[in-house]
Coordinates of C-alpha atoms in Angstrom, one line a residue:
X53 CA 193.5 26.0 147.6
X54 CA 190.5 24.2 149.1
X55 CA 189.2 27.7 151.1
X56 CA 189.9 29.6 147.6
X57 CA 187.5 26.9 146.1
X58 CA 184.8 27.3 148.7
X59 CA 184.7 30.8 148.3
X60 CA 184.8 30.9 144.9
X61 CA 181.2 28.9 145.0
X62 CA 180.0 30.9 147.6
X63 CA 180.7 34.1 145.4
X64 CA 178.8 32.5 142.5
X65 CA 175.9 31.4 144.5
X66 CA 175.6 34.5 145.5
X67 CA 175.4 36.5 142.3
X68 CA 173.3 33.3 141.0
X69 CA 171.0 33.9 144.3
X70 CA 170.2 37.8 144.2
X71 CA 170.8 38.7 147.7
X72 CA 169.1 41.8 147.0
X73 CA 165.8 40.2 148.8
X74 CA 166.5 41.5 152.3
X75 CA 164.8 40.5 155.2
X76 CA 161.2 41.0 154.7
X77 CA 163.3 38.2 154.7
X78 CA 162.7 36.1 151.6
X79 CA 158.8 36.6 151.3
X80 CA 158.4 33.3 153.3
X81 CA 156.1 34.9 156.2
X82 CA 154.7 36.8 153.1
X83 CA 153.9 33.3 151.3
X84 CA 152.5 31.8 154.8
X85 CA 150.3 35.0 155.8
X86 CA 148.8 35.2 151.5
X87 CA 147.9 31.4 152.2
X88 CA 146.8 31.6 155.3
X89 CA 144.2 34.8 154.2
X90 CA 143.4 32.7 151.0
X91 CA 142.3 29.6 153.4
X92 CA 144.2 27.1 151.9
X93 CA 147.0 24.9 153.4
X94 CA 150.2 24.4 151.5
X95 CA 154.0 24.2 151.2
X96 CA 155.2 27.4 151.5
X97 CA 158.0 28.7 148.6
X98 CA 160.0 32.0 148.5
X99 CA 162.8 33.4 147.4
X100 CA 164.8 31.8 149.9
X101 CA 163.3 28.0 148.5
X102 CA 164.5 29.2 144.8
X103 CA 167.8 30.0 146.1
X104 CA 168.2 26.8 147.9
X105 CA 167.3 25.0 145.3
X106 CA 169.9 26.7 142.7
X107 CA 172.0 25.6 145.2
X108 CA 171.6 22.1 145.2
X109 CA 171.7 21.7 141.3
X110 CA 174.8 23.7 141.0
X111 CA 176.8 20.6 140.1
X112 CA 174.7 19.2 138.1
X113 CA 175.3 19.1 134.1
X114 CA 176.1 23.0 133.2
X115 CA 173.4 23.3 130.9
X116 CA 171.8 26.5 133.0
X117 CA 172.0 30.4 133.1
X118 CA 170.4 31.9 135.8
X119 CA 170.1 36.1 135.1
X120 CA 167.9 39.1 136.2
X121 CA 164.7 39.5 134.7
X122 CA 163.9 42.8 135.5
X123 CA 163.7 45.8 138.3
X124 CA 160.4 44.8 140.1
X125 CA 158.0 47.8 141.0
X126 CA 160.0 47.7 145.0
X127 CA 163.0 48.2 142.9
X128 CA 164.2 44.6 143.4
X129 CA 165.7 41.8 140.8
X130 CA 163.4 39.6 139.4
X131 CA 165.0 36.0 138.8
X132 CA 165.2 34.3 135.5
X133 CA 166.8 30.8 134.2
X134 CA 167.3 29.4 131.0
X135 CA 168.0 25.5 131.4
X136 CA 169.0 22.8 128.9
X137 CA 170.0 23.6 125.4
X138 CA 171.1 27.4 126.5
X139 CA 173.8 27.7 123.4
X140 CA 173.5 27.8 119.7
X141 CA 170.4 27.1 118.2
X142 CA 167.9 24.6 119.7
X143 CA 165.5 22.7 118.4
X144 CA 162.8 23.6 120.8
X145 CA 162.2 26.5 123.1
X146 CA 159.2 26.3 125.9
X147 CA 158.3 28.6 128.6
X148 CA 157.3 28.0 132.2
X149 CA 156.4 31.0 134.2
X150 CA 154.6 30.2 138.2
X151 CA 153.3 32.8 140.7
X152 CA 151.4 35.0 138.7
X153 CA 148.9 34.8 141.8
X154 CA 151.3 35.2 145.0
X155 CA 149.5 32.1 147.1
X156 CA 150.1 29.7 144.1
X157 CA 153.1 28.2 145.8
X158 CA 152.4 24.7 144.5
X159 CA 152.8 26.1 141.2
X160 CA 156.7 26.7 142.2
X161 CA 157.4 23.0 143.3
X162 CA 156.0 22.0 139.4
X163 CA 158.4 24.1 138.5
X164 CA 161.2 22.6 139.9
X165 CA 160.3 19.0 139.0
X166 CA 160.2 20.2 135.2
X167 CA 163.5 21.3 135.7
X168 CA 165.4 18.6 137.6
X169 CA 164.2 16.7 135.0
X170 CA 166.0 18.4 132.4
X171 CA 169.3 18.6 134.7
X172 CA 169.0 14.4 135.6
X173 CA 171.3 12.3 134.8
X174 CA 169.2 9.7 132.5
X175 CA 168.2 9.6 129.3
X176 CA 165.5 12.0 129.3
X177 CA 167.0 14.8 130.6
X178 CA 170.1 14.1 128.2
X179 CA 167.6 14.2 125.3
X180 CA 165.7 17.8 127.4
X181 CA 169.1 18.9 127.3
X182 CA 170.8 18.2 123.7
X183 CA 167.3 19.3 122.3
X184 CA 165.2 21.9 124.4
X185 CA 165.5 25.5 125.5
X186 CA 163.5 25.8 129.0
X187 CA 162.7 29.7 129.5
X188 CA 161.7 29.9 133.2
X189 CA 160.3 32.9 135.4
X190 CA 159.9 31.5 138.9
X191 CA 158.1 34.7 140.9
X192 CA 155.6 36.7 138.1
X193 CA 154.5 39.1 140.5
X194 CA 157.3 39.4 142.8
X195 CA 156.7 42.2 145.0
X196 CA 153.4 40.3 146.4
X197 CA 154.6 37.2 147.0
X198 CA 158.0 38.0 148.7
X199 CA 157.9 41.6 150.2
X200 CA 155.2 41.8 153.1
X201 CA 156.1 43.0 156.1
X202 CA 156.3 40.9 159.3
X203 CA 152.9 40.6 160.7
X204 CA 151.2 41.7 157.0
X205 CA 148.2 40.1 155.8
X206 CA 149.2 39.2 152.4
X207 CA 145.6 38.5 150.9
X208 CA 145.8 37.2 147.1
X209 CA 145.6 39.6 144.9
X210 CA 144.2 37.5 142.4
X211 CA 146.2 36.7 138.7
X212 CA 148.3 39.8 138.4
X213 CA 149.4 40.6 134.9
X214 CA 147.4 41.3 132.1
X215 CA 149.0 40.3 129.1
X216 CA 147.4 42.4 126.5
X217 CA 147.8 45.4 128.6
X218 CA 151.6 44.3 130.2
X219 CA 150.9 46.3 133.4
X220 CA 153.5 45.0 135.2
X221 CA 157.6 45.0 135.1
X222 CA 157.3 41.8 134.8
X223 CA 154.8 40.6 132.5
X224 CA 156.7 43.4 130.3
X225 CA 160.0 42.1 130.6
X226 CA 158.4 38.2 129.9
X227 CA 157.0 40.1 126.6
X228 CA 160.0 41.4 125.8
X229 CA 162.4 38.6 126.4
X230 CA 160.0 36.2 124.3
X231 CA 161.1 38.2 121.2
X232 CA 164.4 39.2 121.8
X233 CA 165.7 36.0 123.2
X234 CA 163.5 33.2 121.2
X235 CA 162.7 35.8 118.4
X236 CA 159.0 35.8 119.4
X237 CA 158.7 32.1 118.9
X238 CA 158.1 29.0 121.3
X239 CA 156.8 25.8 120.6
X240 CA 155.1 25.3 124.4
X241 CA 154.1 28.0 127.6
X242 CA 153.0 26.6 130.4
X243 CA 151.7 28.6 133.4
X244 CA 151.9 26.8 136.7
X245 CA 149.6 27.7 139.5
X246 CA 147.2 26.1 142.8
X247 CA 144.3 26.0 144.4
X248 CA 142.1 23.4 142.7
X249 CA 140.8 20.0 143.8
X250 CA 142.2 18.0 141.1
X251 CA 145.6 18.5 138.7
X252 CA 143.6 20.5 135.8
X253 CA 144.7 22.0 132.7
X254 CA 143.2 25.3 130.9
X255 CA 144.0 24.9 127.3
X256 CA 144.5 27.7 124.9
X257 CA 146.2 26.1 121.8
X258 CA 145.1 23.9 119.3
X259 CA 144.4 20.5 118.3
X260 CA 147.5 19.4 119.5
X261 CA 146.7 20.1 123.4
X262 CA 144.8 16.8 123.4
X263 CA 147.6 15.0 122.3
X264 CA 149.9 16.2 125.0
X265 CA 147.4 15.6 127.3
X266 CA 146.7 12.0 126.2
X267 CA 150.6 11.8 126.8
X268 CA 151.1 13.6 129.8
X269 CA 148.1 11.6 131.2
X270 CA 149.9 8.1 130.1
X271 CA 153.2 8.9 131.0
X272 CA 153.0 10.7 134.3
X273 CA 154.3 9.3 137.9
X274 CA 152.1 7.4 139.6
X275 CA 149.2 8.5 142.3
X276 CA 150.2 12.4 140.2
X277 CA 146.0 12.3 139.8
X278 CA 145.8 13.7 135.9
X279 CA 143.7 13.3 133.6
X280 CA 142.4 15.0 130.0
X281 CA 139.0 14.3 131.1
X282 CA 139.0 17.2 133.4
X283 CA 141.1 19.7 131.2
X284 CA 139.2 23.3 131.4
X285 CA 138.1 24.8 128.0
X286 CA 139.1 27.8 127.5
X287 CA 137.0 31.1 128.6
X288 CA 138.4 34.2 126.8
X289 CA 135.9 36.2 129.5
X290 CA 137.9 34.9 132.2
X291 CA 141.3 33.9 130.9
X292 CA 141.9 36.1 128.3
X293 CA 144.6 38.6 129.3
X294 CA 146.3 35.6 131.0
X295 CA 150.1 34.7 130.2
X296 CA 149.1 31.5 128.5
X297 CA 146.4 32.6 125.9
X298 CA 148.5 35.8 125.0
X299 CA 151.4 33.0 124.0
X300 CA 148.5 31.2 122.3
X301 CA 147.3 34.2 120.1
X302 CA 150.8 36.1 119.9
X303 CA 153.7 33.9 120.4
X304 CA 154.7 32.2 116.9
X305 CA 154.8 27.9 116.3
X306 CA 153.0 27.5 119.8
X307 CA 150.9 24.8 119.7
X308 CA 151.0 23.8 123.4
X309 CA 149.9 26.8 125.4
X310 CA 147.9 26.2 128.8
X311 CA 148.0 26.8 132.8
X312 CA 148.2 23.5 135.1
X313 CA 146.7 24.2 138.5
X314 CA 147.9 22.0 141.3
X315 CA 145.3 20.7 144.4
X316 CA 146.0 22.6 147.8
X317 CA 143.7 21.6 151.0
X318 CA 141.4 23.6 152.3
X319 CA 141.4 24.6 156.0
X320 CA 137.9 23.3 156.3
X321 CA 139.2 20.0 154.9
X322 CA 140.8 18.4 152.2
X323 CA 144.0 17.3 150.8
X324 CA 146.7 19.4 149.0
X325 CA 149.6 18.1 146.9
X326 CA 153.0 18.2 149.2
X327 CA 156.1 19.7 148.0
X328 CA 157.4 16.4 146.3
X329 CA 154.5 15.3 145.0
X330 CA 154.3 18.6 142.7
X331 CA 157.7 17.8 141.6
X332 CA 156.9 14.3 140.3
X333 CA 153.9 16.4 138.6
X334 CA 156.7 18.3 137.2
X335 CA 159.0 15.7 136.1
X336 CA 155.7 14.0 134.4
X337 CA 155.6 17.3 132.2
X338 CA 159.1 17.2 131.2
X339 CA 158.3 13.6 129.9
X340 CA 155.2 14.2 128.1
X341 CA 157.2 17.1 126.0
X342 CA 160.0 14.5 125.0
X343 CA 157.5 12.6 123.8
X344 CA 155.1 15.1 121.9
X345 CA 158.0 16.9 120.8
X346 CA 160.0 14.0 119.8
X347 CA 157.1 12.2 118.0
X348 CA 157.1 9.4 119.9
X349 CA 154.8 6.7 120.0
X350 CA 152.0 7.2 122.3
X351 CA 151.4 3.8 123.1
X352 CA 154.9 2.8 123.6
X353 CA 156.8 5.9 125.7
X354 CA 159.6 5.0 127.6
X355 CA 157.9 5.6 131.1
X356 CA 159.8 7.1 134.0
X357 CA 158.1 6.5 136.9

């Protein structure tokens, strides 16, 4: 009964884990080689990191669906997860989508601290769950980030996706499963990314980003390094066919639409953000939504840190 048990986990964590990526092996000498080309130092994350981690929160509370985006252009799955409030009708739906750019690995680990966040076992994340659909899209341009050969110098190819134009199988598919799945309407979309000196925000919404980000600022972990003072305004020159500004203009109800980028050290110098310290950014993120979303009183928030 016990080895019937085991492998019945082991054939789920498979199909949960798309072992479709094949040794290139996961991307994770593709993620190292794009960083080190980029000149930055910081925690590598590939396919093999996402599949670990949907491994370790497979016991947690069963409020998650992890599925198949789409066929990247190499022909290979792209993962998606839905986490939290996953049946019926919830109250609020918000996307989080990282590595549009394939060296913004920090981006990832934010991305996991939003979600743990939903899956702990404390009031928060019981409130995330009853009350919140999180979309997520963990790889936005696959192929780059997780298919270089051995020995490949995987230079960043910049942000790839252009919104307006959906050039990509997977800034397509995100289009697409914005309207089918949340009938073309989210209240939040949040694009996580690296390579900046300081945790910065580039708003695209409205008047309502500075009150997340007086929130986010007050009720985030401490030493996490935010503040409003240095959000980016947004430059429709430079940002505009960006994932986060088409949700601004396109998306229905959004009011909170914006990209975080996370510090990464430079190899001249400097100090990135590690692994966990991008998750407590995460989990920070997840707190500030309960509270905008919830209408809680700025000045009182239950704080988690």
């Amino acid at each position: 009964m016990y080895c019937a048990r085991v492998l019945l986990t082991a054939v789920i964590l498979t199909a949960w884990c798309d072992v479709s990526a094949k040794p290139e092996k996961d991307g994770r000498i593709a993620a190292s080689t794009a960083l080190s080309a980029k000149g930055v130092k910081a925690p590598v994350y590939a396919v093999r990191d996402w599949h670990r981690f949907v491994s370790r929160i497979y016991y947690t509370p069963p409020n998650k669906a992890y599925e198949v985006l789409c066929k990247s252009a190499a022909g290979s799955d792209v993962p998606k997860a839905r986490i939290g409030c996953i049946d019926g009708n919830p109250r609020f739906r918000v996307f989080a989508v990282a590595r549009h750019d394939a060296t913004d690995t920090v981006g990832s680990f934010v991305l996991e601290g939003v979600i743990q966040a939903f899956l702990a076992k404390d009031a928060l994340g019981h409130w995330l769950r009853e009350n919140v659909e999180l979309m997520v899209v963990p790889f936005a341009d696959y192929d780059t980030a997780m298919k270089c050969k051995k020995g490949a110098r995987c230079k960043s190819r910049g942000y790839v996706g252009n919104y307006e134009k959906q050039d990509t199988p997977e800034v397509k598919a995100i289009v697409e499963w914005i309207k089918s799945h949340a009938g073309g309407k989210l209240d939040a979309f949040f694009d996580f990314c690296g390579n900046s000196d300081l945790p910065q925000a580039v708003v695209a919404g409205g008047e309502d980003e500075k009150k997340f980000s007086a929130i986010l600022k007050t009720v985030q972990h401490d030493g996490c390094g935010y503040s409003d003072a240095n959000d980016a305004a947004f430059d429709q020159e430079k940002s505009g066919t960006a994932s986060f500004a088409w949700a601004a203009k396109n998306v229905k109800g959004v009011k909170i639409a914006r990209s975080f980028s996370m510090p990464v050290a430079q190899e001249d110098g400097g100090t990135g953000y590690t692994a966990g310290k991008c998750r407590l950014f995460g989990a920070g993120i997840a707190h500030a939504l309960k509270v905008y979303l919830n209408g809680e009183n700025l000045f009182n928030p239950e704080v988690v840190c």
